[in-house]
Amino acid sequence: MSKLFSPENKAAFTNPLNLDNPVVVQVLGICSALAVTSQLEPAIVMGLSVTAITAFANVIISLIRKTIPNRIRIIVQLVVVAALVTIVSEILKAFAYDVSVQLSVYVGLIITNCILMGRLEAFAMQNGPWASFLDGIGNGLGYAVILVVVGFVRELLGSGSVLGIQIVPDALYDLGYMNNGMMTMPAMSLIICGCVIWAHRAYNDRKK
């Protein structure tokens, strides 16, 4: 049991949540972070999808890493990821069709997500299944947290609601409050991501 939760394994899970976050520290996965965060629901679904795919792809590649010829390792990784993405896409179409439509092509583009391919190449190819699973979960959740923060801010300020539930009271609208239509534009997600990156780095620099 102690080996399962060794300091190395704990670091593989916790570092991507803060000190080595794939979005705000490594600046990876920005494209999808800008594209799917106009509302909170698709941001949550996208984050969970990437987390599941990254975790299971890491495990599969870790299990077969010693049998993969070096010259075709990227092709094998892409095949594994494509299979998992197809499964997730079909599940979303079956059980969350409206969200699947909102995410559009971005579910399929998880195949080329630089976070996912980076973890397969940098971690899963060198480590065991359990450590790779924790690394996949950690990086997926680290990515998902940023999407949720950006999606929350954009939906709240852009439409006055969260998950389709009105948060801003009608009394405030009667006083002249207006939703910020710019929050629905991709440019604002870039600005919010920049603010999150600034706040994260400022906090950790001060903590050091």
Short mmCIF file of C-alpha atoms in Angstrom, two decimals:
data_model
loop_
_atom_site.label_atom_id
_atom_site.label_comp_id
_atom_site.label_asym_id
_atom_site.label_seq_id
_atom_site.Cartn_x
_atom_site.Cartn_y
_atom_site.Cartn_z
CA MET A 1 0.00 0.00 0.00
CA SER A 2 2.85 2.38 0.84
CA LYS A 3 4.30 1.87 -2.65
CA LEU A 4 0.98 2.75 -4.25
CA PHE A 5 0.99 6.13 -2.49
CA SER A 6 4.72 6.79 -2.44
CA PRO A 7 5.94 10.42 -2.59
CA GLU A 8 6.69 9.97 -6.29
CA ASN A 9 3.16 8.76 -7.04
CA LYS A 10 1.63 11.54 -4.94
CA ALA A 11 3.71 14.09 -6.83
CA ALA A 12 2.59 12.61 -10.16
CA PHE A 13 -1.02 13.27 -9.12
CA THR A 14 -0.74 16.58 -7.23
CA ASN A 15 1.89 18.53 -9.19
CA PRO A 16 -0.32 18.99 -12.30
CA LEU A 17 -3.05 20.44 -10.10
CA ASN A 18 -0.87 23.40 -9.13
CA LEU A 19 2.91 23.65 -9.52
CA ASP A 20 3.05 21.92 -12.92
CA ASN A 21 -0.43 22.67 -14.22
CA PRO A 22 -0.58 21.86 -17.94
CA VAL A 23 -2.51 25.03 -18.84
CA VAL A 24 -1.24 27.82 -16.58
CA VAL A 25 2.35 26.60 -16.17
CA GLN A 26 3.14 24.59 -19.31
CA VAL A 27 0.67 26.65 -21.41
CA LEU A 28 -0.70 23.56 -23.18
CA GLY A 29 -4.25 22.83 -24.28
CA ILE A 30 -5.01 26.53 -24.73
CA CYS A 31 -6.92 26.05 -28.00
CA SER A 32 -9.70 23.93 -26.51
CA ALA A 33 -9.70 26.07 -23.38
CA LEU A 34 -10.65 29.03 -25.57
CA ALA A 35 -13.17 27.14 -27.69
CA VAL A 36 -15.40 25.28 -25.21
CA THR A 37 -15.63 27.65 -22.22
CA SER A 38 -18.42 30.00 -23.30
CA GLN A 39 -20.65 28.00 -20.93
CA LEU A 40 -19.83 25.95 -17.86
CA GLU A 41 -21.52 22.67 -18.85
CA PRO A 42 -19.46 21.95 -22.00
CA ALA A 43 -16.33 23.03 -20.12
CA ILE A 44 -17.02 20.44 -17.40
CA VAL A 45 -17.78 17.70 -19.93
CA MET A 46 -14.66 18.51 -21.96
CA GLY A 47 -12.50 18.49 -18.83
CA LEU A 48 -13.86 15.13 -17.67
CA SER A 49 -13.48 13.66 -21.16
CA VAL A 50 -9.83 14.68 -21.39
CA THR A 51 -9.22 13.38 -17.86
CA ALA A 52 -10.69 9.95 -18.64
CA ILE A 53 -8.89 9.66 -21.97
CA THR A 54 -5.54 10.79 -20.57
CA ALA A 55 -5.74 8.39 -17.62
CA PHE A 56 -6.68 5.30 -19.63
CA ALA A 57 -4.37 6.11 -22.54
CA ASN A 58 -1.49 6.46 -20.06
CA VAL A 59 -2.31 3.07 -18.54
CA ILE A 60 -2.57 1.30 -21.90
CA ILE A 61 0.66 2.78 -23.25
CA SER A 62 2.44 2.02 -19.99
CA LEU A 63 1.35 -1.63 -20.15
CA ILE A 64 2.58 -2.13 -23.73
CA ARG A 65 5.51 0.32 -23.75
CA LYS A 66 8.17 -2.41 -23.79
CA THR A 67 6.65 -4.06 -26.85
CA ILE A 68 6.31 -0.89 -28.95
CA PRO A 69 9.07 -0.44 -31.56
CA ASN A 70 10.61 2.97 -31.06
CA ARG A 71 10.16 4.04 -34.69
CA ILE A 72 6.35 3.65 -34.59
CA ARG A 73 5.65 4.65 -30.98
CA ILE A 74 3.83 7.89 -31.96
CA ILE A 75 1.59 5.97 -34.37
CA VAL A 76 0.71 3.45 -31.65
CA GLN A 77 -0.04 6.26 -29.21
CA LEU A 78 -2.34 7.94 -31.74
CA VAL A 79 -4.20 4.69 -32.41
CA VAL A 80 -4.81 4.15 -28.67
CA VAL A 81 -5.97 7.74 -28.18
CA ALA A 82 -8.19 7.65 -31.28
CA ALA A 83 -9.92 4.51 -30.03
CA LEU A 84 -10.58 6.09 -26.62
CA VAL A 85 -11.77 9.37 -28.17
CA THR A 86 -14.20 7.45 -30.38
CA ILE A 87 -15.62 5.64 -27.35
CA VAL A 88 -16.04 8.89 -25.40
CA SER A 89 -17.60 10.62 -28.41
CA GLU A 90 -20.19 7.85 -28.85
CA ILE A 91 -21.00 7.89 -25.11
CA LEU A 92 -21.59 11.65 -25.24
CA LYS A 93 -23.83 11.29 -28.29
CA ALA A 94 -25.85 8.60 -26.52
CA PHE A 95 -26.22 10.21 -23.08
CA ALA A 96 -25.48 13.93 -23.52
CA TYR A 97 -26.31 14.73 -27.12
CA ASP A 98 -26.88 18.47 -26.61
CA VAL A 99 -23.47 18.88 -24.98
CA SER A 100 -21.93 16.76 -27.73
CA VAL A 101 -23.33 19.16 -30.31
CA GLN A 102 -21.96 22.14 -28.35
CA LEU A 103 -18.50 20.60 -28.21
CA SER A 104 -18.72 19.91 -31.94
CA VAL A 105 -15.38 18.87 -33.45
CA TYR A 106 -13.41 19.59 -30.29
CA VAL A 107 -14.04 16.11 -28.86
CA GLY A 108 -12.42 14.59 -31.92
CA LEU A 109 -9.53 17.04 -31.64
CA ILE A 110 -8.64 15.56 -28.24
CA ILE A 111 -6.60 13.14 -30.37
CA THR A 112 -4.12 15.94 -31.06
CA ASN A 113 -4.31 17.55 -27.59
CA CYS A 114 -0.71 18.40 -26.71
CA ILE A 115 -1.31 17.63 -23.01
CA LEU A 116 -2.37 14.10 -23.83
CA MET A 117 0.40 13.32 -26.32
CA GLY A 118 2.96 14.95 -24.07
CA ARG A 119 2.07 12.77 -21.07
CA LEU A 120 2.15 9.60 -23.17
CA GLU A 121 5.58 10.41 -24.53
CA ALA A 122 7.13 11.95 -21.42
CA PHE A 123 5.61 9.81 -18.66
CA ALA A 124 3.71 6.70 -19.72
CA MET A 125 6.56 5.46 -21.91
CA GLN A 126 8.91 5.51 -18.90
CA ASN A 127 6.71 4.55 -15.93
CA GLY A 128 4.43 1.79 -14.65
CA PRO A 129 0.63 1.64 -15.04
CA TRP A 130 -0.31 2.94 -11.58
CA ALA A 131 2.00 5.96 -11.69
CA SER A 132 0.86 6.64 -15.27
CA PHE A 133 -2.79 6.45 -14.21
CA LEU A 134 -2.21 8.99 -11.43
CA ASP A 135 -0.28 11.23 -13.80
CA GLY A 136 -3.14 11.07 -16.32
CA ILE A 137 -5.77 11.84 -13.70
CA GLY A 138 -3.71 14.70 -12.28
CA ASN A 139 -3.03 16.35 -15.64
CA GLY A 140 -6.63 15.85 -16.78
CA LEU A 141 -8.02 17.42 -13.61
CA GLY A 142 -5.47 20.23 -13.77
CA TYR A 143 -6.72 21.00 -17.27
CA ALA A 144 -10.37 20.61 -16.24
CA VAL A 145 -10.05 23.02 -13.30
CA ILE A 146 -8.90 25.83 -15.58
CA LEU A 147 -11.72 25.13 -18.04
CA VAL A 148 -14.25 25.22 -15.20
CA VAL A 149 -12.90 28.53 -13.84
CA VAL A 150 -12.94 30.18 -17.27
CA GLY A 151 -16.35 28.69 -18.15
CA PHE A 152 -17.84 29.83 -14.84
CA VAL A 153 -16.67 33.42 -15.25
CA ARG A 154 -17.73 33.64 -18.90
CA GLU A 155 -21.20 32.22 -18.36
CA LEU A 156 -21.85 34.24 -15.21
CA LEU A 157 -20.78 37.57 -16.68
CA GLY A 158 -21.96 36.81 -20.20
CA SER A 159 -25.48 35.55 -19.48
CA GLY A 160 -26.01 36.04 -15.76
CA SER A 161 -26.44 32.32 -15.20
CA VAL A 162 -24.44 29.23 -14.21
CA LEU A 163 -25.31 25.83 -15.70
CA GLY A 164 -28.42 27.48 -17.15
CA ILE A 165 -29.63 28.66 -13.71
CA GLN A 166 -30.08 32.42 -13.41
CA ILE A 167 -27.75 33.83 -10.77
CA VAL A 168 -27.99 37.57 -11.34
CA PRO A 169 -31.34 38.66 -9.81
CA ASP A 170 -33.98 40.46 -11.88
CA ALA A 171 -33.78 43.38 -9.45
CA LEU A 172 -30.22 44.05 -10.60
CA TYR A 173 -31.33 44.09 -14.23
CA ASP A 174 -34.11 46.54 -13.27
CA LEU A 175 -31.41 48.86 -11.90
CA GLY A 176 -29.70 48.88 -15.28
CA TYR A 177 -27.28 45.95 -15.07
CA MET A 178 -26.50 44.38 -18.47
CA ASN A 179 -24.83 41.10 -19.35
CA ASN A 180 -21.42 41.50 -20.93
CA GLY A 181 -21.88 40.15 -24.45
CA MET A 182 -18.12 40.18 -25.02
CA MET A 183 -17.80 37.28 -22.59
CA THR A 184 -19.32 34.99 -25.22
CA MET A 185 -16.50 35.79 -27.63
CA PRO A 186 -13.33 33.65 -27.83
CA ALA A 187 -11.13 36.72 -27.25
CA MET A 188 -12.45 37.06 -23.71
CA SER A 189 -11.54 33.48 -22.87
CA LEU A 190 -7.95 34.32 -23.85
CA ILE A 191 -7.99 37.35 -21.56
CA ILE A 192 -9.46 35.35 -18.67
CA CYS A 193 -6.89 32.57 -19.20
CA GLY A 194 -4.19 35.22 -19.10
CA CYS A 195 -5.57 36.56 -15.82
CA VAL A 196 -5.67 33.05 -14.33
CA ILE A 197 -2.06 32.45 -15.41
CA TRP A 198 -1.00 35.77 -13.88
CA ALA A 199 -2.82 35.10 -10.59
CA HIS A 200 -1.45 31.55 -10.35
CA ARG A 201 2.15 32.61 -10.92
CA ALA A 202 1.87 35.62 -8.61
CA TYR A 203 0.46 33.42 -5.83
CA ASN A 204 3.15 30.74 -6.19
CA ASP A 205 5.97 33.29 -6.46
CA ARG A 206 4.79 34.96 -3.26
CA LYS A 207 4.44 31.56 -1.57
CA LYS A 208 8.04 30.68 -2.49
#
